[in-house]
């Protein structure tokens, strides 16, 4: 690896690349404005000396190992398939840096996320935190469904108007279920008082 100086007006940056071609092609990684502005790229040399730039493998290995330790804790790696993939990716990186064979984990019989969810969230939604009860609706009871045609802003407005608590990141499906559960609870409460 070689040391390069980037000069754009009075702005000066230093970076490390394999050769002049790579230094030019990857100039926007040094400073994004170097894509739009003319920049002078020169290799830094010291006559009579060879400048060698090497990665600090010891700190890289420690950083990856620390991440792997956190990701490998129960509740992280076995939460869902994405988190297992994250663990196995870190294990692969750690094994490469430590020059050993990776020891991958396999999927558990049941993901922790499956134990806390009731139904699947829609794409882009977050699900209910564990400490917030999930509304349940009896699927055998027909609904006068005023909520089916409502979009997310309309559902939020209705919930706000009726003082119903919800999480702003919920999607249409979860908001609709919450509104229906609130109406069902009000109807049940009304029937109990009669």
Tab-separated table of C-alpha atoms in Angstrom:
chain	number	residue	atom	x	y	z
A	1	UNK	CA	0.000	0.000	0.000
A	2	UNK	CA	1.154	3.491	-0.814
A	3	UNK	CA	0.494	6.859	0.777
A	4	UNK	CA	-1.229	9.527	-1.368
A	5	UNK	CA	-1.847	13.237	-0.857
A	6	UNK	CA	-5.013	14.783	-2.323
A	7	UNK	CA	-4.923	18.530	-2.922
A	8	UNK	CA	-8.021	20.471	-3.957
A	9	UNK	CA	-7.427	24.221	-3.581
A	10	UNK	CA	-6.242	24.572	0.007
A	11	UNK	CA	-8.008	21.382	1.109
A	12	UNK	CA	-5.511	18.568	1.697
A	13	UNK	CA	-6.237	14.923	2.522
A	14	UNK	CA	-4.018	11.873	3.005
A	15	UNK	CA	-5.059	8.298	2.193
A	16	UNK	CA	-3.660	4.831	1.461
A	17	UNK	CA	-4.229	2.849	-1.756
A	18	UNK	CA	-2.419	0.161	-3.745
A	19	UNK	CA	-1.474	2.353	-6.721
A	20	UNK	CA	-2.183	5.613	-8.584
A	21	UNK	CA	-5.112	4.138	-10.521
A	22	UNK	CA	-6.874	2.981	-7.360
A	23	UNK	CA	-6.095	6.308	-5.675
A	24	UNK	CA	-7.857	8.131	-8.533
A	25	UNK	CA	-10.802	5.716	-8.902
A	26	UNK	CA	-11.555	5.735	-5.165
A	27	UNK	CA	-10.969	9.474	-4.601
A	28	UNK	CA	-14.604	10.050	-3.557
A	29	UNK	CA	-14.029	7.738	-0.560
A	30	UNK	CA	-11.424	10.242	0.648
A	31	UNK	CA	-13.741	13.214	0.105
A	32	UNK	CA	-17.054	13.094	-1.824
A	33	UNK	CA	-16.435	16.548	-3.323
A	34	UNK	CA	-13.418	15.138	-5.172
A	35	UNK	CA	-15.903	13.636	-7.630
A	36	UNK	CA	-16.991	17.104	-8.782
A	37	UNK	CA	-13.868	19.208	-8.299
A	38	UNK	CA	-10.429	18.915	-9.858
A	39	UNK	CA	-8.037	17.284	-7.421
A	40	UNK	CA	-4.278	16.776	-7.598
A	41	UNK	CA	-3.216	13.303	-6.418
A	42	UNK	CA	0.445	12.701	-5.585
A	43	UNK	CA	2.192	9.744	-4.003
A	44	UNK	CA	4.041	10.762	-0.848
A	45	UNK	CA	7.643	9.636	-0.976
A	46	UNK	CA	10.680	10.213	1.187
A	47	UNK	CA	13.973	9.823	-0.755
A	48	UNK	CA	15.981	6.914	0.572
A	49	UNK	CA	13.039	5.413	2.485
A	50	UNK	CA	10.196	3.076	1.687
A	51	UNK	CA	6.849	4.013	3.234
A	52	UNK	CA	4.871	0.918	4.191
A	53	UNK	CA	1.266	1.044	5.323
A	54	UNK	CA	-0.200	-2.037	6.979
A	55	UNK	CA	-3.545	-2.651	8.612
A	56	UNK	CA	-3.474	-3.106	12.362
A	57	UNK	CA	-4.725	-6.701	12.361
A	58	UNK	CA	-4.658	-7.008	16.150
A	59	UNK	CA	-7.204	-4.211	16.654
A	60	UNK	CA	-9.316	-5.450	13.721
A	61	UNK	CA	-9.458	-8.929	15.196
A	62	UNK	CA	-10.353	-7.559	18.632
A	63	UNK	CA	-13.113	-5.339	17.199
A	64	UNK	CA	-14.640	-8.211	15.237
A	65	UNK	CA	-14.299	-10.537	18.246
A	66	UNK	CA	-16.084	-7.979	20.491
A	67	UNK	CA	-18.936	-7.673	17.978
A	68	UNK	CA	-19.104	-11.471	17.680
A	69	UNK	CA	-19.329	-11.840	21.477
A	70	UNK	CA	-22.293	-9.434	21.666
A	71	UNK	CA	-24.038	-10.920	18.633
A	72	UNK	CA	-23.494	-14.437	20.025
A	73	UNK	CA	-25.433	-13.772	23.220
A	74	UNK	CA	-28.740	-15.533	23.722
A	75	UNK	CA	-31.489	-13.225	22.527
A	76	UNK	CA	-29.398	-11.775	19.716
A	77	UNK	CA	-28.293	-14.572	17.384
A	78	UNK	CA	-31.443	-16.643	17.934
A	79	UNK	CA	-33.981	-13.809	17.648
A	80	UNK	CA	-34.653	-14.193	13.917
A	81	UNK	CA	-32.953	-15.373	10.695
A	82	UNK	CA	-31.430	-11.932	10.037
A	83	UNK	CA	-29.680	-11.904	13.421
A	84	UNK	CA	-28.383	-15.456	12.859
A	85	UNK	CA	-26.994	-14.290	9.516
A	86	UNK	CA	-25.361	-11.340	11.263
A	87	UNK	CA	-23.686	-13.688	13.738
A	88	UNK	CA	-22.491	-16.098	11.050
A	89	UNK	CA	-21.136	-13.200	8.966
A	90	UNK	CA	-19.136	-11.907	11.928
A	91	UNK	CA	-17.937	-15.467	12.613
A	92	UNK	CA	-16.745	-15.720	9.008
A	93	UNK	CA	-14.865	-12.398	9.245
A	94	UNK	CA	-13.328	-13.402	12.569
A	95	UNK	CA	-12.234	-16.796	11.188
A	96	UNK	CA	-10.599	-15.179	8.150
A	97	UNK	CA	-8.678	-12.694	10.318
A	98	UNK	CA	-7.659	-15.423	12.799
A	99	UNK	CA	-6.754	-17.863	9.990
A	100	UNK	CA	-9.076	-20.641	11.235
A	101	UNK	CA	-12.186	-22.500	10.100
A	102	UNK	CA	-15.451	-20.705	10.993
A	103	UNK	CA	-17.849	-22.342	13.446
A	104	UNK	CA	-21.290	-21.342	12.190
A	105	UNK	CA	-24.467	-21.612	14.221
A	106	UNK	CA	-27.591	-23.261	12.854
A	107	UNK	CA	-31.139	-22.008	13.215
A	108	UNK	CA	-32.850	-22.863	16.515
A	109	UNK	CA	-36.038	-24.932	16.499
A	110	UNK	CA	-38.038	-21.807	17.320
A	111	UNK	CA	-36.979	-18.169	16.852
A	112	UNK	CA	-37.423	-15.883	19.845
A	113	UNK	CA	-39.243	-13.397	17.613
A	114	UNK	CA	-41.896	-16.053	16.906
A	115	UNK	CA	-42.540	-16.402	20.633
A	116	UNK	CA	-43.348	-12.704	21.066
A	117	UNK	CA	-45.366	-12.012	17.900
A	118	UNK	CA	-49.009	-12.702	17.208
A	119	UNK	CA	-49.236	-12.709	13.424
A	120	UNK	CA	-46.708	-11.436	10.941
A	121	UNK	CA	-46.043	-7.706	10.608
A	122	UNK	CA	-46.434	-6.073	7.223
A	123	UNK	CA	-43.262	-5.064	5.372
A	124	UNK	CA	-41.708	-1.936	6.877
A	125	UNK	CA	-43.611	-2.177	10.162
A	126	UNK	CA	-42.203	-2.705	13.581
A	127	UNK	CA	-44.018	-5.109	15.800
A	128	UNK	CA	-45.404	-4.575	19.248
A	129	UNK	CA	-42.784	-4.326	21.994
A	130	UNK	CA	-43.001	-7.183	24.484
A	131	UNK	CA	-44.358	-4.981	27.268
A	132	UNK	CA	-47.328	-3.697	25.229
A	133	UNK	CA	-50.245	-6.112	24.978
A	134	UNK	CA	-51.232	-7.090	21.454
A	135	UNK	CA	-54.924	-6.619	20.760
A	136	UNK	CA	-56.771	-9.842	19.962
A	137	UNK	CA	-59.920	-10.124	17.869
A	138	UNK	CA	-62.107	-13.186	17.602
A	139	UNK	CA	-62.047	-14.067	13.876
A	140	UNK	CA	-65.418	-15.842	14.202
A	141	UNK	CA	-67.234	-12.646	15.179
A	142	UNK	CA	-68.334	-10.583	12.156
A	143	UNK	CA	-67.271	-6.951	12.247
A	144	UNK	CA	-69.005	-3.846	11.016
A	145	UNK	CA	-65.732	-2.819	9.499
A	146	UNK	CA	-65.559	0.923	9.176
A	147	UNK	CA	-61.742	0.667	9.288
A	148	UNK	CA	-61.114	-1.453	6.190
A	149	UNK	CA	-61.159	1.487	3.791
A	150	UNK	CA	-59.053	3.769	6.014
A	151	UNK	CA	-55.439	4.499	5.197
A	152	UNK	CA	-52.718	4.933	7.818
A	153	UNK	CA	-53.237	8.711	8.456
A	154	UNK	CA	-57.002	8.226	8.804
A	155	UNK	CA	-56.519	5.310	11.212
A	156	UNK	CA	-54.078	7.343	13.322
A	157	UNK	CA	-56.523	10.270	13.389
A	158	UNK	CA	-59.350	7.963	14.515
A	159	UNK	CA	-57.203	6.406	17.244
A	160	UNK	CA	-56.059	9.840	18.452
A	161	UNK	CA	-59.647	11.120	18.456
A	162	UNK	CA	-60.741	8.198	20.641
A	163	UNK	CA	-57.724	8.376	22.962
A	164	UNK	CA	-56.379	4.965	21.937
A	165	UNK	CA	-52.642	4.444	22.470
A	166	UNK	CA	-50.563	3.063	19.596
A	167	UNK	CA	-47.001	3.070	18.310
A	168	UNK	CA	-46.485	5.538	15.405
A	169	UNK	CA	-44.369	3.029	13.458
A	170	UNK	CA	-47.194	0.489	13.233
A	171	UNK	CA	-48.511	-0.220	9.763
A	172	UNK	CA	-52.099	-0.134	8.503
A	173	UNK	CA	-52.777	-3.739	9.525
A	174	UNK	CA	-51.727	-3.253	13.158
A	175	UNK	CA	-53.533	0.099	13.449
A	176	UNK	CA	-56.708	-1.477	12.022
A	177	UNK	CA	-56.478	-4.373	14.526
A	178	UNK	CA	-56.025	-1.917	17.396
A	179	UNK	CA	-59.050	0.151	16.334
A	180	UNK	CA	-61.183	-2.987	15.989
A	181	UNK	CA	-60.044	-4.272	19.392
A	182	UNK	CA	-60.925	-0.916	20.992
A	183	UNK	CA	-64.416	-0.968	19.441
A	184	UNK	CA	-64.883	-4.597	20.565
A	185	UNK	CA	-63.806	-3.681	24.096
A	186	UNK	CA	-66.217	-0.724	24.167
A	187	UNK	CA	-69.070	-2.954	22.944
A	188	UNK	CA	-68.224	-5.592	25.547
A	189	UNK	CA	-68.081	-2.931	28.279
A	190	UNK	CA	-71.436	-1.532	27.137
A	191	UNK	CA	-73.044	-4.994	27.175
A	192	UNK	CA	-71.695	-5.672	30.686
A	193	UNK	CA	-73.250	-2.454	32.007
A	194	UNK	CA	-76.720	-3.305	30.669
